[in-house]
Short mmCIF file of C-alpha atoms in Angstrom, two decimals:
data_model
loop_
_atom_site.label_atom_id
_atom_site.label_comp_id
_atom_site.label_asym_id
_atom_site.label_seq_id
_atom_site.Cartn_x
_atom_site.Cartn_y
_atom_site.Cartn_z
CA UNK A 1 0.00 0.00 0.00
CA UNK A 2 1.42 3.37 -1.03
CA UNK A 3 2.10 5.91 1.69
CA UNK A 4 0.22 9.18 1.64
CA UNK A 5 2.35 12.20 0.83
CA UNK A 6 1.89 15.69 2.21
CA UNK A 7 0.33 16.65 -1.13
CA UNK A 8 -2.17 13.78 -0.85
CA UNK A 9 -3.15 14.89 2.65
CA UNK A 10 -3.52 18.52 1.59
CA UNK A 11 -5.70 17.47 -1.35
CA UNK A 12 -7.94 15.39 0.92
CA UNK A 13 -8.34 18.31 3.31
CA UNK A 14 -9.23 20.68 0.47
CA UNK A 15 -11.95 18.39 -0.85
CA UNK A 16 -13.38 17.88 2.61
CA UNK A 17 -13.69 21.65 2.84
CA UNK A 18 -15.54 21.65 -0.49
CA UNK A 19 -17.82 18.87 0.78
CA UNK A 20 -18.65 20.96 3.84
CA UNK A 21 -19.35 23.99 1.65
CA UNK A 22 -21.69 21.84 -0.46
CA UNK A 23 -23.31 20.88 2.84
CA UNK A 24 -23.82 24.57 3.60
CA UNK A 25 -25.52 24.97 0.24
CA UNK A 26 -27.78 21.96 0.86
CA UNK A 27 -28.75 23.07 4.36
CA UNK A 28 -29.37 26.66 3.29
CA UNK A 29 -31.88 25.50 0.69
CA UNK A 30 -33.47 23.02 3.07
CA UNK A 31 -34.08 25.76 5.62
CA UNK A 32 -35.32 28.34 3.13
CA UNK A 33 -37.79 25.96 1.42
CA UNK A 34 -39.20 24.28 4.52
CA UNK A 35 -41.77 27.04 4.99
CA UNK A 36 -43.19 26.58 1.50
CA UNK A 37 -43.86 22.92 2.33
CA UNK A 38 -45.40 23.80 5.70
CA UNK A 39 -47.36 26.77 4.33
CA UNK A 40 -50.72 25.06 3.93
CA UNK A 41 -50.77 23.76 7.49
CA UNK A 42 -49.40 27.03 8.88
CA UNK A 43 -52.02 29.03 7.03
CA UNK A 44 -54.84 26.98 8.51
CA UNK A 45 -53.40 26.82 12.02
CA UNK A 46 -52.35 30.47 12.25
CA UNK A 47 -55.26 31.90 10.24
CA UNK A 48 -53.01 33.53 7.66
CA UNK A 49 -54.20 34.64 4.24
CA UNK A 50 -52.40 33.90 0.98
CA UNK A 51 -51.35 37.55 0.85
CA UNK A 52 -49.85 37.33 4.34
CA UNK A 53 -47.97 34.15 3.41
CA UNK A 54 -46.61 36.01 0.41
CA UNK A 55 -45.41 38.80 2.70
CA UNK A 56 -43.63 36.25 4.89
CA UNK A 57 -41.95 34.65 1.86
CA UNK A 58 -40.94 38.10 0.57
CA UNK A 59 -39.40 39.05 3.92
CA UNK A 60 -36.86 36.26 3.46
CA UNK A 61 -35.97 37.42 -0.04
CA UNK A 62 -35.61 41.04 1.05
CA UNK A 63 -33.19 40.05 3.80
CA UNK A 64 -31.34 37.80 1.36
CA UNK A 65 -30.98 40.52 -1.26
CA UNK A 66 -30.13 43.40 1.08
CA UNK A 67 -27.39 41.50 2.93
CA UNK A 68 -25.54 39.95 -0.05
CA UNK A 69 -22.95 42.73 -0.21
CA UNK A 70 -22.56 43.23 3.57
CA UNK A 71 -22.18 39.46 4.02
CA UNK A 72 -19.44 39.38 1.42
CA UNK A 73 -17.67 42.27 3.13
CA UNK A 74 -17.91 40.47 6.48
CA UNK A 75 -16.41 37.37 4.86
CA UNK A 76 -13.47 39.43 3.61
CA UNK A 77 -12.95 41.03 7.01
CA UNK A 78 -13.46 38.12 9.39
CA UNK A 79 -12.89 35.06 7.22
CA UNK A 80 -15.05 32.18 6.08
CA UNK A 81 -14.63 30.13 9.25
CA UNK A 82 -16.24 32.66 11.58
CA UNK A 83 -18.79 34.14 9.19
CA UNK A 84 -20.21 30.84 7.94
CA UNK A 85 -20.29 29.39 11.45
CA UNK A 86 -22.28 32.35 12.79
CA UNK A 87 -24.51 32.39 9.71
CA UNK A 88 -25.45 28.71 10.02
CA UNK A 89 -26.06 29.04 13.76
CA UNK A 90 -28.48 31.89 12.98
CA UNK A 91 -30.17 29.64 10.40
CA UNK A 92 -30.77 27.07 13.10
CA UNK A 93 -31.99 29.63 15.62
CA UNK A 94 -34.38 31.38 13.25
CA UNK A 95 -35.77 28.04 12.10
CA UNK A 96 -36.53 27.10 15.70
CA UNK A 97 -38.15 30.52 16.15
CA UNK A 98 -40.30 30.00 13.04
CA UNK A 99 -41.85 27.01 14.78
CA UNK A 100 -41.96 28.38 18.32
CA UNK A 101 -42.80 32.08 18.21
CA UNK A 102 -46.22 31.85 16.52
CA UNK A 103 -47.32 29.88 19.57
CA UNK A 104 -45.99 32.52 21.95
CA UNK A 105 -47.01 35.67 20.09
CA UNK A 106 -50.78 35.74 19.63
CA UNK A 107 -53.08 37.58 17.28
CA UNK A 108 -52.99 37.71 13.50
CA UNK A 109 -50.93 40.93 13.34
CA UNK A 110 -48.43 39.70 15.92
CA UNK A 111 -48.02 36.34 14.21
CA UNK A 112 -47.51 37.96 10.82
CA UNK A 113 -45.00 40.47 12.17
CA UNK A 114 -42.92 37.95 14.06
CA UNK A 115 -42.79 35.55 11.12
CA UNK A 116 -41.75 38.35 8.77
CA UNK A 117 -38.97 39.41 11.15
CA UNK A 118 -37.71 35.87 11.67
CA UNK A 119 -37.72 35.03 7.97
CA UNK A 120 -36.01 38.36 7.18
CA UNK A 121 -33.26 37.42 9.64
CA UNK A 122 -32.95 33.96 8.07
CA UNK A 123 -32.58 35.58 4.65
CA UNK A 124 -29.96 37.99 5.97
CA UNK A 125 -27.96 35.12 7.45
CA UNK A 126 -28.30 32.97 4.34
CA UNK A 127 -26.95 35.83 2.23
CA UNK A 128 -23.47 34.85 3.40
CA UNK A 129 -23.63 31.38 1.86
CA UNK A 130 -22.46 31.86 -1.71
CA UNK A 131 -20.25 34.96 -1.47
CA UNK A 132 -18.30 33.51 1.44
CA UNK A 133 -18.28 29.95 0.08
CA UNK A 134 -16.85 31.25 -3.19
CA UNK A 135 -14.16 33.07 -1.24
CA UNK A 136 -13.36 29.90 0.72
CA UNK A 137 -13.03 27.91 -2.49
CA UNK A 138 -10.62 30.55 -3.76
CA UNK A 139 -8.51 30.21 -0.63
CA UNK A 140 -8.51 26.41 -0.39
CA UNK A 141 -8.47 25.29 -4.02
CA UNK A 142 -5.89 25.86 -6.78
CA UNK A 143 -7.12 27.81 -9.79
CA UNK A 144 -7.29 24.64 -11.90
CA UNK A 145 -9.91 23.10 -9.56
CA UNK A 146 -12.00 26.09 -8.50
CA UNK A 147 -14.72 25.87 -11.15
CA UNK A 148 -15.36 22.20 -10.42
CA UNK A 149 -15.31 22.86 -6.68
CA UNK A 150 -17.82 25.70 -7.05
CA UNK A 151 -20.04 23.47 -9.19
CA UNK A 152 -20.19 20.96 -6.33
CA UNK A 153 -21.14 23.72 -3.90
CA UNK A 154 -23.92 24.88 -6.20
CA UNK A 155 -25.11 21.29 -6.67
CA UNK A 156 -25.88 21.25 -2.97
CA UNK A 157 -28.58 23.82 -3.69
CA UNK A 158 -30.48 21.47 -5.99
CA UNK A 159 -29.90 18.50 -3.71
CA UNK A 160 -31.31 20.35 -0.72
CA UNK A 161 -34.34 21.42 -2.72
CA UNK A 162 -34.93 17.86 -3.98
CA UNK A 163 -34.24 15.79 -0.87
CA UNK A 164 -35.83 17.83 1.89
CA UNK A 165 -39.48 18.23 0.78
CA UNK A 166 -40.40 14.55 1.27
CA UNK A 167 -38.48 14.44 4.55
CA UNK A 168 -40.18 17.56 5.89
CA UNK A 169 -43.56 16.30 4.69
CA UNK A 170 -43.13 13.05 6.62
CA UNK A 171 -42.22 14.92 9.79
CA UNK A 172 -45.24 17.22 9.40
CA UNK A 173 -47.63 14.33 8.87
CA UNK A 174 -46.25 12.50 11.89
CA UNK A 175 -45.73 15.38 14.31
CA UNK A 176 -47.07 18.65 12.90
CA UNK A 177 -45.59 21.62 11.08
CA UNK A 178 -43.82 23.04 14.13
CA UNK A 179 -41.90 19.79 14.57
CA UNK A 180 -40.71 20.06 10.97
CA UNK A 181 -39.02 23.37 11.78
CA UNK A 182 -37.51 22.03 14.99
CA UNK A 183 -36.17 18.96 13.18
CA UNK A 184 -34.65 20.87 10.27
CA UNK A 185 -33.09 23.47 12.58
CA UNK A 186 -30.70 20.73 13.71
CA UNK A 187 -29.10 20.84 10.27
CA UNK A 188 -28.12 24.48 10.75
CA UNK A 189 -26.51 23.87 14.12
CA UNK A 190 -24.82 20.70 12.83
CA UNK A 191 -23.21 22.31 9.80
CA UNK A 192 -22.12 25.28 11.95
CA UNK A 193 -20.39 22.97 14.42
CA UNK A 194 -18.74 20.85 11.74
CA UNK A 195 -17.44 23.90 9.91
CA UNK A 196 -16.08 25.57 13.05
CA UNK A 197 -14.36 22.34 14.07
CA UNK A 198 -12.89 21.45 10.69
CA UNK A 199 -12.24 24.70 8.84
#
């Protein structure tokens, strides 16, 4: 059996980093799309209109759009390890809050407001994903491998969108829509911990 060289070890580390970044992409899409799967049950339970659901969905996108540039600047200033760790931890926290706060805050206006705020914060935190992941790929990967590495990161987006809907649906059927948010929040905390430990 051939011995591993320093170059072999460095290559393995680089591709593990890329795998984790693809994991970030997967989790980010899982946590942004979970509400669209839960929407019908949430609407009935929380007495929300279609217009109000649209406002909640839009709050995420506004946060996501507004914080793209600031998130990239934070990545440049503080590095991918810290920024992506904090971002993913916020994903987990806001996903828990999406399930919990509508039971604590009462009234249609209060429920709508709190969900819009929480989803805005999720969007703001998710804005870091691709700018900072692209920067991390640039740091960890040689120029000859960066395009392929970035394609793997982006593939996580489609994988998260494809894999999570049936999983979330099963959780909702078994335990309710709130449980689906609690269960998927674990992914945010998990990827944050793995990234902080390994990167």
